[in-house]
């Protein structure tokens, strides 16, 4: 699950990268079609529930940093993965390998993150995960042959991003499913989560300003 930091070696994070307040570019967009399936919205936090073939369960957390219209990052406690939006698709900035390649259509192929042959297998997939049910999703399959055969299936859903990833190699199996995704909340000094105040107006029969 290298895309989500479960495999490979993410670049070391700056000391403040993980717990720092959002400081990226708000509202940035590359205008590419692929970005709809891999949006990097500054400050958003993704929680993934992970499961292994032994039934071991865990939680993976990623925070988004948007550098500019073309570049963004997924920041993990263990490091950073950097991405770039290009007319050809979404790539890993450090390796130049495609995460999702244009055209977004069944049959599009490329060399995947794990060295295998990746392809878009569906563009209308539906999936249900702890975060909810999603439709109109793009599903990719990467298959690696040789002495270390493996299969990786990734599901990218519109305006959400990576909803599920599974990896199988021999008897080993790992899966990550989206549990929640949202912008950060305002937590006061007392540790209480606060939503923005909403003015609902005066009670019925009470003129404005009388409260």
Coordinates of C-alpha atoms in Angstrom, one line a residue:
X1 CA 0.0 0.0 0.0
X2 CA 2.8 2.4 -0.9
X3 CA 0.4 5.1 -2.1
X4 CA -0.9 5.5 1.5
X5 CA 2.5 5.1 3.1
X6 CA 2.0 1.5 4.2
X7 CA 4.9 0.3 2.0
X8 CA 8.1 1.8 0.6
X9 CA 9.9 4.6 2.2
X10 CA 8.2 8.0 2.3
X11 CA 10.5 11.0 2.2
X12 CA 11.4 12.2 5.8
X13 CA 8.9 14.9 7.0
X14 CA 10.1 18.2 8.3
X15 CA 9.8 18.2 12.2
X16 CA 6.6 20.4 12.1
X17 CA 5.1 18.9 8.9
X18 CA 2.7 16.5 10.7
X19 CA 1.3 18.6 13.5
X20 CA 1.6 22.1 11.9
X21 CA -1.6 24.0 11.2
X22 CA -2.6 24.1 7.5
X23 CA -0.4 26.5 5.6
X24 CA -0.9 25.6 2.0
X25 CA -2.7 27.2 -0.9
X26 CA -6.5 27.2 -0.4
X27 CA -8.7 26.6 -3.4
X28 CA -5.9 25.5 -5.6
X29 CA -6.8 23.4 -8.7
X30 CA -4.9 22.1 -11.6
X31 CA -8.0 21.9 -13.8
X32 CA -7.1 18.3 -14.9
X33 CA -9.7 15.6 -15.0
X34 CA -7.5 13.2 -13.0
X35 CA -7.5 15.6 -10.0
X36 CA -11.2 15.0 -9.5
X37 CA -10.3 11.4 -8.5
X38 CA -7.2 12.4 -6.5
X39 CA -8.1 15.8 -5.0
X40 CA -5.5 17.3 -2.6
X41 CA -7.4 19.9 -0.6
X42 CA -5.2 21.7 1.8
X43 CA -5.7 20.8 5.4
X44 CA -8.0 17.8 4.8
X45 CA -7.4 14.8 7.0
X46 CA -8.0 11.2 5.9
X47 CA -8.4 8.3 8.3
X48 CA -8.1 4.8 6.9
X49 CA -8.9 1.5 8.7
X50 CA -6.3 -1.2 7.8
X51 CA -6.6 -5.0 7.9
X52 CA -4.1 -7.7 7.3
X53 CA -4.4 -11.4 6.4
X54 CA -4.0 -12.2 10.1
X55 CA -6.9 -10.1 11.0
X56 CA -4.7 -7.4 12.5
X57 CA -6.4 -4.0 12.4
X58 CA -4.9 -0.5 12.5
X59 CA -5.5 3.1 11.7
X60 CA -3.6 5.2 9.1
X61 CA -3.9 9.0 9.1
X62 CA -2.9 11.4 6.3
X63 CA -3.0 15.2 6.2
X64 CA -3.0 17.1 2.9
X65 CA -0.7 20.0 2.1
X66 CA -1.4 21.8 -1.2
X67 CA 1.8 23.6 -2.4
X68 CA 0.3 25.2 -5.5
X69 CA -2.0 24.4 -8.4
X70 CA 0.2 21.6 -9.7
X71 CA 1.8 20.2 -6.5
X72 CA 0.6 18.7 -3.3
X73 CA 1.6 16.3 -0.5
X74 CA 0.1 13.6 1.7
X75 CA 1.8 14.0 5.1
X76 CA 2.0 11.0 7.5
X77 CA 3.6 10.7 10.9
X78 CA 6.3 8.6 9.3
X79 CA 7.0 11.0 6.3
X80 CA 5.7 12.8 3.3
X81 CA 4.6 11.6 -0.2
X82 CA 4.7 14.3 -2.9
X83 CA 2.5 14.4 -6.0
X84 CA 2.1 16.5 -9.1
X85 CA -0.8 17.0 -11.5
X86 CA 0.1 16.9 -15.2
X87 CA -1.9 16.8 -18.4
X88 CA -0.9 13.1 -18.6
X89 CA -2.2 12.3 -15.1
X90 CA -1.2 12.3 -11.4
X91 CA 2.4 11.3 -10.7
X92 CA 4.7 10.8 -7.7
X93 CA 7.0 13.7 -7.8
X94 CA 9.9 11.8 -6.3
X95 CA 9.8 8.8 -8.7
X96 CA 7.9 10.2 -11.7
X97 CA 5.6 7.1 -11.6
X98 CA 2.0 7.5 -12.4
X99 CA -0.6 7.1 -9.7
X100 CA -3.5 7.6 -12.2
X101 CA -3.0 8.1 -15.9
X102 CA -5.0 9.9 -18.5
X103 CA -7.2 9.2 -20.4
X104 CA -9.5 8.2 -17.5
X105 CA -11.0 5.2 -19.4
X106 CA -11.0 1.4 -19.2
X107 CA -7.8 -0.1 -20.7
X108 CA -5.4 2.8 -20.1
X109 CA -2.2 1.2 -19.0
X110 CA 1.2 2.3 -17.4
X111 CA 4.0 1.1 -15.3
X112 CA 2.7 1.1 -11.7
X113 CA 4.2 2.1 -8.4
X114 CA 5.3 -1.4 -7.6
X115 CA 6.9 -2.1 -11.0
X116 CA 4.0 -4.0 -12.4
X117 CA 1.6 -3.3 -15.3
X118 CA -1.2 -1.1 -14.1
X119 CA -4.5 -0.5 -15.9
X120 CA -7.8 1.2 -15.4
X121 CA -10.3 -1.6 -15.0
X122 CA -13.5 0.5 -14.4
X123 CA -14.7 4.1 -14.3
X124 CA -18.1 3.4 -12.8
X125 CA -17.3 1.3 -9.8
X126 CA -19.4 1.4 -6.6
X127 CA -17.9 0.7 -3.2
X128 CA -19.0 0.7 0.4
X129 CA -16.5 1.4 3.1
X130 CA -16.7 2.7 6.7
X131 CA -16.9 6.3 5.4
X132 CA -20.0 5.4 3.3
X133 CA -21.1 4.3 -0.1
X134 CA -19.5 5.8 -3.2
X135 CA -20.3 5.5 -6.9
X136 CA -18.8 6.6 -10.2
X137 CA -15.4 5.5 -9.0
X138 CA -12.2 4.7 -11.0
X139 CA -10.6 1.4 -10.1
X140 CA -7.1 0.5 -11.1
X141 CA -5.3 -2.9 -11.0
X142 CA -1.6 -3.4 -11.0
X143 CA -0.2 -6.9 -11.5
X144 CA 3.4 -7.7 -11.0
X145 CA 4.8 -11.0 -12.3
X146 CA 8.2 -12.7 -11.7
X147 CA 9.6 -14.2 -8.6
X148 CA 7.6 -11.8 -6.4
X149 CA 4.2 -11.7 -8.0
X150 CA 1.7 -9.3 -6.5
X151 CA -1.7 -7.7 -7.2
X152 CA -2.8 -4.2 -6.1
X153 CA -6.3 -2.8 -6.5
X154 CA -7.0 0.9 -5.9
X155 CA -10.3 2.7 -5.9
X156 CA -10.4 6.5 -6.5
X157 CA -13.8 8.2 -6.0
X158 CA -14.8 11.6 -7.4
X159 CA -14.2 14.6 -5.2
X160 CA -13.0 12.3 -2.4
X161 CA -9.8 10.6 -3.6
X162 CA -8.5 7.2 -2.5
X163 CA -11.3 5.2 -0.8
X164 CA -9.8 1.7 -0.8
X165 CA -6.5 0.0 -1.6
X166 CA -5.8 -3.7 -1.3
X167 CA -2.5 -5.6 -1.9
X168 CA -2.0 -9.4 -2.2
X169 CA 1.3 -11.2 -2.6
X170 CA 1.4 -14.9 -1.9
X171 CA -0.2 -15.5 1.5
X172 CA 0.1 -11.9 2.4
X173 CA -2.9 -9.6 2.2
X174 CA -3.4 -6.0 3.3
X175 CA -6.4 -3.6 2.8
X176 CA -7.0 0.0 3.7
X177 CA -10.5 1.5 3.6
X178 CA -11.5 5.1 4.1
X179 CA -13.0 5.7 7.5
X180 CA -13.4 9.5 7.4
X181 CA -12.2 12.6 5.6
X182 CA -12.8 16.2 6.5
X183 CA -11.1 19.5 7.0
X184 CA -9.5 20.1 10.4
X185 CA -11.8 21.2 13.3
X186 CA -11.2 24.1 15.6
X187 CA -10.1 22.6 19.0
X188 CA -10.0 25.2 21.8
X189 CA -7.5 25.3 24.6
X190 CA -9.8 23.2 26.7
X191 CA -9.8 20.4 24.1
X192 CA -13.4 20.9 23.1
X193 CA -14.2 20.6 19.4
X194 CA -16.2 23.7 18.1
X195 CA -18.1 24.2 14.9
X196 CA -18.4 27.7 13.5
X197 CA -21.1 29.7 15.1
X198 CA -24.4 29.9 13.2
X199 CA -26.8 32.8 13.7
X200 CA -30.3 31.3 13.6
X201 CA -32.1 34.6 14.3
X202 CA -34.3 35.6 17.2
X203 CA -37.1 33.3 18.5
X204 CA -40.5 33.7 16.9
X205 CA -42.3 36.9 18.0
X206 CA -39.1 38.5 19.2
X207 CA -37.9 41.5 17.2
X208 CA -34.3 41.6 16.0
X209 CA -32.0 43.2 18.6
X210 CA -34.4 42.3 21.5
X211 CA -32.3 39.3 22.7

